Amino acid sequence: PGPLLGILEVTQDITSDYETVLHLQRLIILTTFLGSAALYGLIFFLIRKADRVLDERLRDKDRLEKELLQNEKLASMGRMVASIAHEIRNPLTGIHGYLYAMDEICDDLPETEPVSVLRATIAKIRKAAGKMESVIRRVLDFSKPGTPRLELLDLSVPTQEGLSLMLPTLRKAGITVDTDFAPVPAILGDRMQLEQAVINIVDNAARAVRN
């Protein structure tokens, strides 16, 4: 209420502090922008890479499925060819046996022109059968063994059938076979493969005896 004696003014210059705050704000904004851009670029790169990997996996999956289907077809064809070759090989062995039997008949006949023609025909048949057997052997060597068709059977049945096909050949070579089939329990096996096994064993034994 009295007279004014004086005024005291106190000032503080915060310009540098204000500029520091502004610089810090710019730095934060710039850092945030660059970090976001870098994170966006990284995520974009990972997504693109994941898409490429997924596309490659899908292509590989399609290729593997096609290869698997093709392999299954080839395997089925191989089993079918092997089965057909086995079916042909058994009667082919019988054909060789019958040819040897016909040779014996020709040996007992007087040598005439019909007999000579018959001998030549037998030789041609034997040659053709030999070529066929060679082809079948290559097919069987190339093919994988087929899936056995298992059934309960008496082991003497495929043994007798295999021997019956080999007997003419054995007689031609002067080999006799004595059989004595004792009763045995039924076994689970593939009749055709067992029969072929008997034929192979007897044929190998006959070759060893002749040699």
GROMACS .gro file of C-alpha atoms in nm:
model
  211
    1PRO     CA    1   0.000   0.000   0.000
    2GLY     CA    2   0.301   0.220   0.034
    3PRO     CA    3   0.511   0.368  -0.241
    4LEU     CA    4   0.694   0.130  -0.484
    5LEU     CA    5   1.057   0.126  -0.396
    6GLY     CA    6   1.188  -0.112  -0.671
    7ILE     CA    7   1.138  -0.422  -0.886
    8LEU     CA    8   1.355  -0.734  -0.881
    9GLU     CA    9   1.337  -0.937  -1.208
   10VAL     CA   10   1.488  -1.286  -1.221
   11THR     CA   11   1.525  -1.448  -1.567
   12GLN     CA   12   1.653  -1.787  -1.684
   13ASP     CA   13   1.749  -1.863  -2.044
   14ILE     CA   14   1.620  -2.217  -2.133
   15THR     CA   15   1.682  -2.188  -2.504
   16SER     CA   16   1.958  -2.451  -2.507
   17ASP     CA   17   1.752  -2.687  -2.295
   18TYR     CA   18   1.456  -2.637  -2.527
   19GLU     CA   19   1.672  -2.709  -2.831
   20THR     CA   20   1.809  -3.019  -2.659
   21VAL     CA   21   1.455  -3.140  -2.593
   22LEU     CA   22   1.358  -3.073  -2.954
   23HIS     CA   23   1.670  -3.256  -3.078
   24LEU     CA   24   1.589  -3.547  -2.851
   25GLN     CA   25   1.234  -3.556  -2.981
   26ARG     CA   26   1.357  -3.554  -3.341
   27LEU     CA   27   1.603  -3.829  -3.256
   28ILE     CA   28   1.332  -4.040  -3.094
   29ILE     CA   29   1.098  -3.987  -3.390
   30LEU     CA   30   1.374  -4.068  -3.640
   31THR     CA   31   1.485  -4.374  -3.445
   32THR     CA   32   1.127  -4.496  -3.417
   33PHE     CA   33   1.070  -4.442  -3.790
   34LEU     CA   34   1.393  -4.619  -3.889
   35GLY     CA   35   1.324  -4.905  -3.648
   36SER     CA   36   0.971  -4.945  -3.780
   37ALA     CA   37   1.098  -4.935  -4.138
   38ALA     CA   38   1.366  -5.190  -4.060
   39LEU     CA   39   1.115  -5.415  -3.879
   40TYR     CA   40   0.872  -5.381  -4.170
   41GLY     CA   41   1.148  -5.466  -4.417
   42LEU     CA   42   1.253  -5.768  -4.209
   43ILE     CA   43   0.896  -5.893  -4.177
   44PHE     CA   44   0.839  -5.838  -4.551
   45PHE     CA   45   1.160  -6.027  -4.633
   46LEU     CA   46   1.066  -6.316  -4.401
   47ILE     CA   47   0.717  -6.336  -4.549
   48ARG     CA   48   0.853  -6.341  -4.905
   49LYS     CA   49   1.109  -6.603  -4.811
   50ALA     CA   50   0.842  -6.811  -4.636
   51ASP     CA   51   0.628  -6.787  -4.951
   52ARG     CA   52   0.916  -6.905  -5.169
   53VAL     CA   53   0.996  -7.190  -4.930
   54LEU     CA   54   0.628  -7.287  -4.920
   55ASP     CA   55   0.606  -7.281  -5.300
   56GLU     CA   56   0.919  -7.498  -5.325
   57ARG     CA   57   0.779  -7.740  -5.066
   58LEU     CA   58   0.451  -7.762  -5.258
   59ARG     CA   59   0.638  -7.825  -5.584
   60ASP     CA   60   0.854  -8.088  -5.413
   61LYS     CA   61   0.542  -8.246  -5.265
   62ASP     CA   62   0.375  -8.263  -5.606
   63ARG     CA   63   0.693  -8.403  -5.762
   64LEU     CA   64   0.733  -8.665  -5.489
   65GLU     CA   65   0.368  -8.766  -5.519
   66LYS     CA   66   0.410  -8.809  -5.895
   67GLU     CA   67   0.732  -9.007  -5.846
   68LEU     CA   68   0.567  -9.221  -5.579
   69LEU     CA   69   0.272  -9.291  -5.806
   70GLN     CA   70   0.508  -9.376  -6.092
   71ASN     CA   71   0.716  -9.602  -5.865
   72GLU     CA   72   0.403  -9.779  -5.748
   73LYS     CA   73   0.301  -9.834  -6.109
   74LEU     CA   74   0.648  -9.966  -6.195
   75ALA     CA   75   0.649 -10.188  -5.886
   76SER     CA   76   0.308 -10.328  -5.976
   77MET     CA   77   0.424 -10.384  -6.333
   78GLY     CA   78   0.742 -10.552  -6.205
   79ARG     CA   79   0.541 -10.785  -5.982
   80MET     CA   80   0.306 -10.864  -6.267
   81VAL     CA   81   0.596 -10.933  -6.507
   82ALA     CA   82   0.772 -11.149  -6.248
   83SER     CA   83   0.451 -11.344  -6.187
   84ILE     CA   84   0.400 -11.396  -6.561
   85ALA     CA   85   0.763 -11.501  -6.601
   86HIS     CA   86   0.723 -11.758  -6.323
   87GLU     CA   87   0.405 -11.889  -6.480
   88ILE     CA   88   0.580 -11.926  -6.817
   89ARG     CA   89   0.903 -12.071  -6.680
   90ASN     CA   90   0.743 -12.376  -6.519
   91PRO     CA   91   0.577 -12.514  -6.837
   92LEU     CA   92   0.890 -12.414  -7.030
   93THR     CA   93   1.089 -12.654  -6.813
   94GLY     CA   94   0.832 -12.919  -6.896
   95ILE     CA   95   0.872 -12.841  -7.268
   96HIS     CA   96   1.246 -12.912  -7.241
   97GLY     CA   97   1.166 -13.240  -7.069
   98TYR     CA   98   0.921 -13.342  -7.338
   99LEU     CA   99   1.173 -13.251  -7.608
  100TYR     CA  100   1.427 -13.484  -7.447
  101ALA     CA  101   1.160 -13.753  -7.434
  102MET     CA  102   1.093 -13.700  -7.806
  103ASP     CA  103   1.468 -13.734  -7.867
  104GLU     CA  104   1.457 -14.072  -7.697
  105ILE     CA  105   1.166 -14.175  -7.917
  106CYS     CA  106   1.355 -14.065  -8.227
  107ASP     CA  107   1.660 -14.262  -8.111
  108ASP     CA  108   1.445 -14.576  -8.098
  109LEU     CA  109   1.308 -14.519  -8.450
  110PRO     CA  110   1.490 -14.604  -8.772
  111GLU     CA  111   1.655 -14.302  -8.932
  112THR     CA  112   1.411 -14.200  -9.206
  113GLU     CA  113   1.324 -13.868  -9.364
  114PRO     CA  114   1.025 -13.804  -9.134
  115VAL     CA  115   1.243 -13.879  -8.832
  116SER     CA  116   1.510 -13.638  -8.960
  117VAL     CA  117   1.244 -13.371  -9.011
  118LEU     CA  118   1.118 -13.439  -8.660
  119ARG     CA  119   1.472 -13.406  -8.517
  120ALA     CA  120   1.519 -13.075  -8.696
  121THR     CA  121   1.183 -12.952  -8.567
  122ILE     CA  122   1.277 -13.056  -8.212
  123ALA     CA  123   1.606 -12.869  -8.246
  124LYS     CA  124   1.423 -12.554  -8.360
  125ILE     CA  125   1.176 -12.581  -8.074
  126ARG     CA  126   1.461 -12.633  -7.826
  127LYS     CA  127   1.645 -12.330  -7.963
  128ALA     CA  128   1.335 -12.110  -7.941
  129ALA     CA  129   1.260 -12.238  -7.591
  130GLY     CA  130   1.619 -12.166  -7.491
  131LYS     CA  131   1.588 -11.806  -7.610
  132MET     CA  132   1.262 -11.769  -7.423
  133GLU     CA  133   1.416 -11.912  -7.108
  134SER     CA  134   1.708 -11.669  -7.139
  135VAL     CA  135   1.467 -11.375  -7.166
  136ILE     CA  136   1.266 -11.500  -6.868
  137ARG     CA  137   1.584 -11.541  -6.663
  138ARG     CA  138   1.683 -11.181  -6.736
  139VAL     CA  139   1.336 -11.061  -6.644
  140LEU     CA  140   1.342 -11.254  -6.317
  141ASP     CA  141   1.690 -11.126  -6.235
  142PHE     CA  142   1.577 -10.770  -6.303
  143SER     CA  143   1.243 -10.794  -6.126
  144LYS     CA  144   1.206 -10.798  -5.754
  145PRO     CA  145   1.051 -11.107  -5.603
  146GLY     CA  146   0.675 -11.087  -5.613
  147THR     CA  147   0.462 -11.089  -5.302
  148PRO     CA  148   0.411 -11.452  -5.198
  149ARG     CA  149   0.057 -11.585  -5.218
  150LEU     CA  150   0.055 -11.775  -4.893
  151GLU     CA  151  -0.169 -12.074  -4.835
  152LEU     CA  152  -0.175 -12.384  -4.620
  153LEU     CA  153  -0.041 -12.673  -4.825
  154ASP     CA  154   0.133 -13.007  -4.804
  155LEU     CA  155   0.501 -12.963  -4.890
  156SER     CA  156   0.497 -13.284  -5.093
  157VAL     CA  157   0.256 -13.127  -5.348
  158PRO     CA  158   0.488 -12.860  -5.494
  159THR     CA  159   0.780 -13.103  -5.461
  160GLN     CA  160   0.604 -13.368  -5.670
  161GLU     CA  161   0.490 -13.112  -5.925
  162GLY     CA  162   0.843 -12.973  -5.961
  163LEU     CA  163   0.992 -13.320  -5.995
  164SER     CA  164   0.731 -13.424  -6.252
  165LEU     CA  165   0.844 -13.137  -6.475
  166MET     CA  166   1.209 -13.234  -6.434
  167LEU     CA  167   1.176 -13.612  -6.472
  168PRO     CA  168   1.204 -13.623  -6.855
  169THR     CA  169   1.522 -13.416  -6.839
  170LEU     CA  170   1.662 -13.631  -6.561
  171ARG     CA  171   1.585 -13.952  -6.750
  172LYS     CA  172   1.760 -13.813  -7.058
  173ALA     CA  173   2.068 -13.749  -6.844
  174GLY     CA  174   2.048 -14.097  -6.694
  175ILE     CA  175   1.959 -13.966  -6.349
  176THR     CA  176   1.704 -14.140  -6.130
  177VAL     CA  177   1.525 -13.978  -5.839
  178ASP     CA  178   1.393 -14.173  -5.542
  179THR     CA  179   1.122 -14.002  -5.341
  180ASP     CA  180   0.993 -14.086  -4.997
  181PHE     CA  181   0.740 -13.832  -4.872
  182ALA     CA  182   0.679 -13.877  -4.502
  183PRO     CA  183   0.364 -13.718  -4.359
  184VAL     CA  184   0.439 -13.365  -4.243
  185PRO     CA  185   0.217 -13.091  -4.101
  186ALA     CA  186   0.075 -12.839  -4.347
  187ILE     CA  187   0.289 -12.529  -4.395
  188LEU     CA  188   0.209 -12.172  -4.495
  189GLY     CA  189   0.380 -12.100  -4.828
  190ASP     CA  190   0.353 -11.999  -5.193
  191ARG     CA  191   0.297 -12.313  -5.401
  192MET     CA  192   0.441 -12.168  -5.723
  193GLN     CA  193   0.755 -12.033  -5.556
  194LEU     CA  194   0.812 -12.361  -5.370
  195GLU     CA  195   0.766 -12.553  -5.695
  196GLN     CA  196   1.015 -12.324  -5.869
  197ALA     CA  197   1.258 -12.370  -5.580
  198VAL     CA  198   1.237 -12.749  -5.622
  199ILE     CA  199   1.295 -12.715  -5.997
  200ASN     CA  200   1.599 -12.491  -5.939
  201ILE     CA  201   1.749 -12.724  -5.678
  202VAL     CA  202   1.699 -13.036  -5.890
  203ASP     CA  203   1.825 -12.862  -6.205
  204ASN     CA  204   2.140 -12.743  -6.025
  205ALA     CA  205   2.195 -13.091  -5.882
  206ALA     CA  206   2.148 -13.249  -6.225
  207ARG     CA  207   2.397 -13.008  -6.382
  208ALA     CA  208   2.649 -13.087  -6.107
  209VAL     CA  209   2.604 -13.462  -6.163
  210ARG     CA  210   2.645 -13.427  -6.540
  211ASN     CA  211   2.953 -13.207  -6.496
   0.00000   0.00000   0.00000
